[in-house]
Amino acid sequence: MKNVLMATAATLLATSAMADVNIGNPMAMTGPIPDLNAPIAAAVDLAATHVNAQGGMFADGEAFNVIRADSACDPTAAVDAVTKLINVNGVSAIVGPVCSGATIAQAESVAIPAGVLTLSVSASSPAISTMEDGTDLVFRAAASDAYQGVALAELAMANGYSDIAVSYANDDYNAAIAAVFVEAFEGMGGTVTANEAHEPNKASYRSEVATMGGTSDNLALFSYYGSGGITLMRNALETSAFTNFIGADGMLSDELIEQIGAENLMTSTFTTSASDASTPSFAAWAALADEAGVPASDPFVANGYDATFMMALAIEHAGSDDREAIAASLRAIASGPGEVILPGQWAEAKAILAAGGDINYEGAAGNQDFDENGDVAGNFSKSTIVDGAWAAELIQ
Amino acid sequence: MEAYLGYGLYILSLLTVGGIYAIFALGLNVQWGFAGLFNVGIVGFAAVGAYSYALLTTAESTFHLGGFGLPLPLGMAVAMVASAFIAGLIGLICIRLRSDYLAIATIGIAEIIKLILKNESDITNGPRGINKIPRTWEHFSEERFYSSWPMSWFGTPENWDAFFDSLPNWYWQPLFAGTILLVVYVIYRMLERARMSPWGRMMTAIRENESAARASGKNVTRRRIEAFVIGAAIMGLAGALFAQHLRLIEPTQTFDSAKVTFLVWVMLIAGGSGNNKGAILGAFLIWTIWSASELIIGGAINLIGAIFTTMDASILQTRAGFLRMMLIGILMQVILQRYPGGILPEVRPASPKADTKVAGTTGETK
Amino acid sequence: MWDAFGFEFVNFYFIPGLVLGCIYALGAIGITLTFGILRFANFAHGEIMMSGAYLTWTMMAIAGAAGLALHPLVAMVPATFIVILLFLGTDRWFYKPFRKEDTIKVVMASFGMMLIIRSAVQVIWGPNQLTFVPGIARPNATLQQITGDLGAMIIMPNKHIFIFAGTVIIVIALSYLLNRTRIGKAMRAVSDSPDLAHVTGIDVDRVIRATWIVGGICAMAAGVFLAMDIQMLETTMGFRMLLPMFAAAILGGIGKPYGAVFGGLVIGLAEELSAYPWIGDAPLLSPGYKTGVAFAIMVIMLIVRPQGLFKGRSF
């Protein structure tokens, strides 16, 4: 049975040429956040399209293939998917899992033991900084919660909230960032009047909202818009429990405007990784994304593009798709010194690398300079409603 | 050559995960196949086992309680005991419920266990879970193991470090898979003995005709609790191995009842409930289909895209995961209808000489 | 917060609890009838609710493309027929083969159906959320004013009034069906004792079809009401209602439709009231445990009184 299946699988996979550069891309296609995941996957594909449209990989223009698998935001599925990507598809590196749990599990269980580099698009758990033992194989293109939580607390202070109620979805991403926020906000002299977890995906949050609404007019909401965030916000607005809302990038989405209505969101501010259109790198990205119909400032979409683009640059820099060389190259192309490369400038980067020059990728979601843990520092912007759409402004 | 190594490693991973599920299925077979206890809370016992193992064996951590750094076999033993203990408590109050009611009670209890693991974050690190769980064989190459006893008796840390560097980076994979297969075999032999023993025949009697068994002086409730506890202990062990395989556990997605409980049930029913060989066969078969279907569906969509170039296959690609779930659901319906007794139906142990024909024809049992 | 003259317990806890309870109740009616008459726990029930809501959305979208703005309650009528066909089709192809077999088989089959239906919806409509009704539902001003003049201001948006009214109408129609019509009486008879019912010459197949139709209508209503309340559609919305609905069915007693209604209301209220600050300022129970309320009630009920409050059948 197994042999038959393997043979079938091998035959079917043979449709993709072996000489190309293949990277694995496990994404949360199914599972709890497929809606959040879909635009990120589109951004990953967009980056690959740009690479292939502008000359492909290496001197002979090999195709840059993104082999997608389903990590379902689930450690079990992620480990299984990445096992297949590494062993059966033979990918050179992993750009991938969306969720922190899936990222850590696939890295510790499969990728690190196999010596394959992981560049996560959106894993934000602080545990990722400390998970490696003597290897340099896990990077991420999204800032750790530690940065965004503090940025949000400063924003709350700047907005003049002296007291705030905190409600966070009890999942790996939101629980972590809420904890950082509470600590930072209290450290700055603010009062947290209530700090409650809520279970994602419930039909009603009215009673929670009402109870917390009795303590403060301001709500810090940490949730995914797709798994309860919109419902909670709607319940809060319906009962008028809160006047002002702030939150992290899990909530920032055009979906929110479509469902709740821009006129109801005038008192809401959400942070996200830097997406100020006045910076050249984000402007370049926004233009490319708009052209391709990808929502440029949805959560982690820019990070997805950056991760894929940087991976292609790293492989180009390494000069081969051997797994060993990529990690060092990733550090080399992501930070200075070198010619600044913006999103979409593949042909330019390729020419510089071919001439033996250095490049420094400045990403859509930030400058993407990795520290010794393979983390990037965050630049954040705050988004508010201007003329019925989200408008971002750099805050840090 | 490297490609074949990759295929080999993938097959090893299929054996590893299939083996872990086979242990789950054997545990469920004790409860359902032997004693007719409809347990839909497998995920709860798996979680208890996995978390006990993880808390006891991980290195000290600031994220969760302890990280007690205990030896791995001790962690696995405690996982079994903890799971058995919880099962004992549940058994004492719920075992008199029959069939569907026990099912719903166990599903509710499993969800409550998961909620506790998720909300008591001081102990379990809540939804972010526990990582760096040591995996059998691979853990020897971790510094905290090779620099302490008993490994430090045989070589200095430097020697060990050099030794592990000289091994290929997948050295632990065949060993880990072999260990799991060995555990499956040991449990299988023990359960086969139990099944053939008077205890096993008494279980069948209770399952088939409770009042007759009660009338002939059997302590039905006690036997039921025994089966429930033994099954749960086996599931606890499987949970611990599951944690080793994943190296990170968190309460929501890892222990999603659709993916653990449901899959194990499909494995047992497809393989043949009441038949230990069937349980093992079902586990390997269904896991292989589950895992390999992603490759096949992905390839099939590429093929469709390559043949019908005018068609846009991208929407299919983004929804391939759902298509896969749907096909698995349909496959399950086909197995249920085509093989009502499972692929290997139960063979009755009682009076083997007289009963062989009957067992062959009845096939499916309650 | 709306100034509710100290009436916030009713407005922010009791009424939301009842709204949730109504949805649970309608879903639980179908579950309890299948459980009572076909004798299995139908895990696909939540998915039928969900697919019903999606079909309603599609009807609204089709009508919207033709320039016609349909109210969900109107659009749900044609969608109901499709859902009933879906119910009857699954029964014919996936449940009927196991009628004489052990319960586990058909429970597994329903579990498989759950996967198939949900994945089918995800393949067809995609995994993204769909907006059912955009915007924020403001309280009904008339009701607010009238009750405000009486000194007990009720703050309730129109959608909740629709949900209450719809639930009351369906429950009244159901009680008429069960008590006054031949088929309804036959359903009750089969639920109470299938063997006896068979001996008295009741056409069991017809009763089963009627069960699916009644369950289908209730599930449909539950799904649409849920979508009206949360104002969006999402593919796991049915599944996450499933266990609370089981809890409601068990609380009320298996095979007892009125019990299911009562159980649904109790579970809905218990979930919402668990976050009321009974002691001090903080919610009584951390909202992280909110889901656990229904399970806890269910487990305690099974242990203490498995036949349910309304003396349903105990296995």
Tab-separated table of C-alpha atoms in Angstrom, chain B residues 32 38 40 93-94 96-102 104-109 111-112 115-117 119-120 256-258 262 265-267 269 290 315-316 318-319 322-323 325-326 328-330 332-333 336-337 339-342 364-366, chain C residues 35 39-41 43 93-95 97-98 101-105 107-116 119-120 122-127 239 243 246 250 253-254 286 288-289 291-292 295-296 298-299 302-304 306-307 313-315:
chain	number	residue	atom	x	y	z
B	32	TRP	CA	-14.523	-0.205	22.970
B	38	PHE	CA	-17.982	4.381	23.955
B	40	VAL	CA	-15.082	9.925	22.683
B	93	ILE	CA	-18.885	8.352	38.320
B	94	CYS	CA	-19.673	7.786	34.642
B	96	ARG	CA	-22.834	3.213	34.636
B	97	LEU	CA	-23.904	5.433	31.736
B	98	ARG	CA	-24.370	3.461	28.596
B	99	SER	CA	-23.318	4.016	25.037
B	100	ASP	CA	-24.124	7.454	23.679
B	101	TYR	CA	-24.383	9.019	27.114
B	102	LEU	CA	-20.915	7.908	28.079
B	104	ILE	CA	-21.168	12.678	25.377
B	105	ALA	CA	-19.915	12.698	28.974
B	106	THR	CA	-16.382	11.820	27.873
B	107	ILE	CA	-16.431	14.423	25.115
B	108	GLY	CA	-17.492	17.035	27.673
B	109	ILE	CA	-14.833	15.989	30.176
B	111	GLU	CA	-13.132	19.582	26.542
B	112	ILE	CA	-13.025	20.628	30.196
B	115	LEU	CA	-9.936	24.295	28.915
B	116	ILE	CA	-8.071	23.803	32.176
B	117	LEU	CA	-4.788	23.247	30.326
B	119	ASN	CA	-6.474	28.671	31.172
B	120	GLU	CA	-4.130	27.634	33.975
B	256	ASP	CA	-8.169	19.048	18.526
B	257	SER	CA	-10.807	16.378	19.024
B	258	ALA	CA	-11.561	16.131	15.313
B	262	PHE	CA	-12.026	11.138	15.422
B	265	TRP	CA	-11.976	6.047	15.956
B	266	VAL	CA	-11.773	5.855	12.196
B	267	MET	CA	-8.613	3.795	12.528
B	269	ILE	CA	-13.448	0.968	13.010
B	290	TRP	CA	-4.127	10.966	5.729
B	315	ILE	CA	-8.533	28.521	-6.384
B	316	LEU	CA	-8.307	24.743	-6.142
B	318	THR	CA	-5.860	27.416	-1.975
B	319	ARG	CA	-8.716	25.114	-1.114
B	322	PHE	CA	-10.518	21.292	2.393
B	323	LEU	CA	-10.796	19.019	-0.600
B	325	MET	CA	-10.702	16.633	4.342
B	326	MET	CA	-13.737	16.025	2.179
B	328	ILE	CA	-11.157	11.591	3.773
B	329	GLY	CA	-14.741	11.941	4.986
B	330	ILE	CA	-15.990	10.163	1.864
B	332	MET	CA	-14.512	6.846	5.693
B	333	GLN	CA	-18.102	6.431	4.577
B	336	LEU	CA	-17.921	1.959	6.917
B	337	GLN	CA	-20.296	0.649	4.277
B	339	TYR	CA	-16.297	-3.270	5.514
B	340	PRO	CA	-18.918	-3.222	8.251
B	341	GLY	CA	-16.746	-5.339	10.551
B	342	GLY	CA	-13.554	-3.555	9.656
B	364	GLU	CA	-19.242	-7.293	13.170
B	365	THR	CA	-20.039	-7.302	16.836
B	366	LYS	CA	-21.373	-4.757	19.142
C	35	PHE	CA	-31.557	11.080	19.219
C	39	ARG	CA	-31.310	6.717	18.330
C	40	PHE	CA	-28.033	8.327	17.488
C	41	ALA	CA	-26.176	11.508	18.296
C	43	PHE	CA	-22.681	15.166	14.881
C	93	TRP	CA	-27.198	7.372	1.460
C	94	PHE	CA	-25.216	7.520	4.647
C	95	TYR	CA	-27.390	6.708	7.668
C	97	PRO	CA	-27.498	1.484	5.589
C	98	PHE	CA	-26.700	1.360	9.292
C	101	GLU	CA	-26.472	-1.919	12.888
C	102	ASP	CA	-24.791	-0.799	16.013
C	103	THR	CA	-25.123	2.870	16.985
C	104	ILE	CA	-21.395	3.563	16.680
C	105	LYS	CA	-21.561	3.020	12.941
C	107	VAL	CA	-22.453	8.045	14.781
C	108	MET	CA	-19.221	7.584	12.838
C	109	ALA	CA	-21.126	8.133	9.632
C	110	SER	CA	-22.552	11.385	10.983
C	111	PHE	CA	-19.059	12.415	12.041
C	112	GLY	CA	-17.915	11.744	8.501
C	113	MET	CA	-20.853	13.744	7.164
C	114	MET	CA	-19.791	16.602	9.371
C	115	LEU	CA	-16.367	16.601	7.702
C	116	ILE	CA	-17.841	16.260	4.232
C	119	SER	CA	-15.266	20.830	3.661
C	120	ALA	CA	-17.787	21.109	0.830
C	122	GLN	CA	-15.252	25.550	2.483
C	123	VAL	CA	-14.474	24.436	-1.060
C	124	ILE	CA	-17.531	26.131	-2.544
C	125	TRP	CA	-17.739	29.364	-0.581
C	126	GLY	CA	-14.146	29.552	0.575
C	127	PRO	CA	-12.880	29.731	4.130
C	239	PHE	CA	-19.543	23.008	14.959
C	243	LEU	CA	-21.693	20.593	22.025
C	246	PHE	CA	-26.022	18.407	22.912
C	250	ILE	CA	-29.460	16.148	27.505
C	253	GLY	CA	-34.143	14.884	28.423
C	254	ILE	CA	-33.523	12.950	25.226
C	286	SER	CA	-13.099	33.851	33.822
C	288	GLY	CA	-11.824	31.819	29.202
C	289	TYR	CA	-13.903	29.114	30.838
C	291	THR	CA	-17.292	27.261	26.918
C	292	GLY	CA	-16.848	24.967	29.870
C	295	PHE	CA	-19.992	21.028	29.320
C	296	ALA	CA	-20.006	21.159	33.086
C	298	MET	CA	-23.980	18.487	30.744
C	299	VAL	CA	-21.614	16.234	32.667
C	302	LEU	CA	-25.486	13.005	33.092
C	303	ILE	CA	-24.128	11.935	36.427
C	304	VAL	CA	-26.934	13.174	38.637
C	306	PRO	CA	-29.247	11.112	33.107
C	307	GLN	CA	-32.897	11.084	32.092
C	313	ARG	CA	-35.151	8.318	27.892
C	314	SER	CA	-32.075	7.095	29.650
C	315	PHE	CA	-29.938	4.465	27.987
